[in-house]
JSON list of C-alpha atoms in Angstrom, two decimals:
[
{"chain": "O", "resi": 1, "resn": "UNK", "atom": "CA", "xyz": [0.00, 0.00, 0.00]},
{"chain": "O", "resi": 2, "resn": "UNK", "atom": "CA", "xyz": [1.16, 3.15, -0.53]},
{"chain": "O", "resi": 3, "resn": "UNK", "atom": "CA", "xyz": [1.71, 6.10, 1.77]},
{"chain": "O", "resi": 4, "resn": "UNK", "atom": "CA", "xyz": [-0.48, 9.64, 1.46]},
{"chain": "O", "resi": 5, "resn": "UNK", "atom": "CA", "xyz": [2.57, 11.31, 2.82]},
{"chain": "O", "resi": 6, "resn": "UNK", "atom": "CA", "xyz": [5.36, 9.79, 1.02]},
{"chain": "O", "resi": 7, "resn": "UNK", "atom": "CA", "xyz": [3.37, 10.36, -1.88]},
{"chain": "O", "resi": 8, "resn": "UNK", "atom": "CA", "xyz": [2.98, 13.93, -1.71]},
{"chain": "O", "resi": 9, "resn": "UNK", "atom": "CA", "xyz": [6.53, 14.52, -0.75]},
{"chain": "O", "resi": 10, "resn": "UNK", "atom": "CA", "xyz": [7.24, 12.91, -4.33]},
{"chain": "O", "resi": 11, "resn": "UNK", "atom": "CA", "xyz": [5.02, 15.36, -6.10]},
{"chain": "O", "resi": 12, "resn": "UNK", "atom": "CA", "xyz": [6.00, 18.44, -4.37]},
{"chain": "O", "resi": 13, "resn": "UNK", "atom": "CA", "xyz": [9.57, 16.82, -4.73]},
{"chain": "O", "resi": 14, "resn": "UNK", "atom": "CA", "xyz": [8.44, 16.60, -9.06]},
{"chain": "O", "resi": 15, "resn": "UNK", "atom": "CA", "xyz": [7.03, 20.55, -8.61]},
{"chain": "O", "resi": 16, "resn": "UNK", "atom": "CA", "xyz": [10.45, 22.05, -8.17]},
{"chain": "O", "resi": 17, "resn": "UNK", "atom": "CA", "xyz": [12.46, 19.42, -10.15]},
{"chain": "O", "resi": 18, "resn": "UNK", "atom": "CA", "xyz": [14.25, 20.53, -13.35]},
{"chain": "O", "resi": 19, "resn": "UNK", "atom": "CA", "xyz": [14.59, 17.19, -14.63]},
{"chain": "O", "resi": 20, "resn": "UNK", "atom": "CA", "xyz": [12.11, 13.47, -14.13]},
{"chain": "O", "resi": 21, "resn": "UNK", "atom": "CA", "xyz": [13.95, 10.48, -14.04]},
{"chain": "O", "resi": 22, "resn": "UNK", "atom": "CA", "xyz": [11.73, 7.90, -14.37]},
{"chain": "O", "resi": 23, "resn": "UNK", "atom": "CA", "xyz": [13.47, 4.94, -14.37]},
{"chain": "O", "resi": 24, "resn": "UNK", "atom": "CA", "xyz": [12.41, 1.11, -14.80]},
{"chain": "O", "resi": 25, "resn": "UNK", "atom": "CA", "xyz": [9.10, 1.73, -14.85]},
{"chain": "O", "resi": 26, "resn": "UNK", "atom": "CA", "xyz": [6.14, 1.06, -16.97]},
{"chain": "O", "resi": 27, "resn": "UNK", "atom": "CA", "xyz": [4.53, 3.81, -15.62]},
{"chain": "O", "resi": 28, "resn": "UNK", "atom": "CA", "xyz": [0.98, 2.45, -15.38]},
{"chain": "O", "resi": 29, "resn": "UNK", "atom": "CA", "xyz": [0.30, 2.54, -11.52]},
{"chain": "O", "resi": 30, "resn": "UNK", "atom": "CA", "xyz": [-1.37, 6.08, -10.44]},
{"chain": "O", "resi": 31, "resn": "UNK", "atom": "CA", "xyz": [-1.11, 8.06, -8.67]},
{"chain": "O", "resi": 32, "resn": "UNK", "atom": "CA", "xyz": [2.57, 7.61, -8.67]},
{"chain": "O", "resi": 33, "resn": "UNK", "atom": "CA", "xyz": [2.70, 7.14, -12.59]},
{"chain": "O", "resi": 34, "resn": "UNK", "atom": "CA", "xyz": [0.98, 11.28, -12.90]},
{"chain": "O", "resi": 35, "resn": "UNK", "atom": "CA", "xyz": [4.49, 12.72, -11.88]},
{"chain": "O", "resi": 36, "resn": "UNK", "atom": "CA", "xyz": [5.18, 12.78, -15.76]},
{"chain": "O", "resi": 37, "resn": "UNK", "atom": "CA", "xyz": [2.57, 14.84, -16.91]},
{"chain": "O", "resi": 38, "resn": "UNK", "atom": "CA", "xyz": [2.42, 17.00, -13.62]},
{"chain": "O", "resi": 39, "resn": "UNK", "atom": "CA", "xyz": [6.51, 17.16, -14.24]},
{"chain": "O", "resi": 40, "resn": "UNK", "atom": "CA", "xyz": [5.84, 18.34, -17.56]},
{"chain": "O", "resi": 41, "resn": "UNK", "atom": "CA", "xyz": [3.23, 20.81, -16.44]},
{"chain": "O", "resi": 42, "resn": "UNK", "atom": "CA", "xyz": [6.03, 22.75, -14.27]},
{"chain": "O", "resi": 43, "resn": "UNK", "atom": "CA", "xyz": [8.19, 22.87, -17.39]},
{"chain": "O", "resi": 44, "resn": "UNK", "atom": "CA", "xyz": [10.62, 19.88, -16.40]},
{"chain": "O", "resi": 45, "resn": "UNK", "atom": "CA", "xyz": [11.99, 17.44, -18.99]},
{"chain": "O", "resi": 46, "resn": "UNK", "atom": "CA", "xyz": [11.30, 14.36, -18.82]},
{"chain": "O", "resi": 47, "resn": "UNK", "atom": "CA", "xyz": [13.43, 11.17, -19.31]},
{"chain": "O", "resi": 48, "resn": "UNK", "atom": "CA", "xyz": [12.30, 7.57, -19.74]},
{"chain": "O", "resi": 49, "resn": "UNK", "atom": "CA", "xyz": [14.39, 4.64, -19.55]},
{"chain": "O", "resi": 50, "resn": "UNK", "atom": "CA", "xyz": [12.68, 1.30, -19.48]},
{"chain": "O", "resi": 51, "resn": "UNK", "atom": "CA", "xyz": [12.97, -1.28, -22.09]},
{"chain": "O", "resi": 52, "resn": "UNK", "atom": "CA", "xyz": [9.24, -1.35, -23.07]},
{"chain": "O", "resi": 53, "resn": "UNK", "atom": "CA", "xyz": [7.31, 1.24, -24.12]},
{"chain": "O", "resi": 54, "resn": "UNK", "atom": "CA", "xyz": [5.03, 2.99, -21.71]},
{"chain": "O", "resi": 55, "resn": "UNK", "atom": "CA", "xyz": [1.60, 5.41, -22.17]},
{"chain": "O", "resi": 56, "resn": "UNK", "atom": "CA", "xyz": [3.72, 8.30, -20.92]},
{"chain": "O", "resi": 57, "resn": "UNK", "atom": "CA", "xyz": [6.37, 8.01, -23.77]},
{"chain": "O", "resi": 58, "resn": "UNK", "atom": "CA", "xyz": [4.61, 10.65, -25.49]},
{"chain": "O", "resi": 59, "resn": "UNK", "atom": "CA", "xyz": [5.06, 13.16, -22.92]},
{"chain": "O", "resi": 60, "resn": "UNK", "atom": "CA", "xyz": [9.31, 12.27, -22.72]},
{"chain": "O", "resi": 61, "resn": "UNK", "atom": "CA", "xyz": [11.73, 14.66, -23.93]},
{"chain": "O", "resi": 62, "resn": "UNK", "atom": "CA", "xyz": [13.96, 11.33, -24.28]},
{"chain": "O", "resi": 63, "resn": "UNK", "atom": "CA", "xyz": [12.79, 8.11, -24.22]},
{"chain": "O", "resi": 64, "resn": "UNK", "atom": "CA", "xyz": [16.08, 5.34, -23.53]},
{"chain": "O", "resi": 65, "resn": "UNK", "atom": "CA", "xyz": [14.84, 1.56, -24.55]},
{"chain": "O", "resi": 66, "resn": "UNK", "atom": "CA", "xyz": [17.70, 0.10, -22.86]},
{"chain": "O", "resi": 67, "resn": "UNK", "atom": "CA", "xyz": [17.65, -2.35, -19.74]},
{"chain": "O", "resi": 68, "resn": "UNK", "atom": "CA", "xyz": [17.79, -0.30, -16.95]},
{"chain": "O", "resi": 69, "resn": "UNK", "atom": "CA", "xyz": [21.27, -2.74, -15.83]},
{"chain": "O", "resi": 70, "resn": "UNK", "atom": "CA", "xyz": [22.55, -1.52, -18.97]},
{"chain": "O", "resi": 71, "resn": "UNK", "atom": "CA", "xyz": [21.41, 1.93, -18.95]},
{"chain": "O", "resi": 72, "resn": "UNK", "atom": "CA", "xyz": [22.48, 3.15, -15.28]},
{"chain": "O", "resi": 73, "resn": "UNK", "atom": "CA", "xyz": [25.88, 2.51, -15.79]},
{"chain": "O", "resi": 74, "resn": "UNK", "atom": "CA", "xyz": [26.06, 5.15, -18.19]},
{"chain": "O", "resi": 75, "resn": "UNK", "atom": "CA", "xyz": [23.82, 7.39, -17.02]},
{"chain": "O", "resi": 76, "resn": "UNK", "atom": "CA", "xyz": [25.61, 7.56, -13.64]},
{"chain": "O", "resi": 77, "resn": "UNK", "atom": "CA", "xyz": [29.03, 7.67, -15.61]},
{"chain": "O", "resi": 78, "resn": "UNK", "atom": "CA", "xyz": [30.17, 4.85, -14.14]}
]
């Protein structure tokens, strides 16, 4: 189950962000899966990495269909 209050603290967290990570995820569950198109409503870009598409690719800046094991690595500059 998931937690009113860590919930919000993601949102507000997604109102001042520059940049959405979202990040192995198919992006289906709400209300967890609206911080794309509420991230995108503050004017933050939005990445996607997940190697299927999802109903939020649309909104992406970048979309990266890559395994996430092969995708972090890179990302993180590691």
């Amino acid at each position: 189950m998931l937690v009113p209050e860590v919930i919000e603290r993601a949102m507000a967290a997604v109102a001042d962000a520059q940049v959405l990570l979202a990040i192995g995820t198919t992006l289906q569950v709400f209300p967890i899966a609206g911080a794309v198109p509420h991230a995108k409503e503050v004017g933050a870009r939005v990445v996607i990495v997940n190697d299927q598409p999802t109903p939020m690719d649309g909104l992406a800046d970048a979309v990266v269909r890559t395994p996430i094991g092969d995708a972090l690595p890179l990302i993180c500059g590691v």
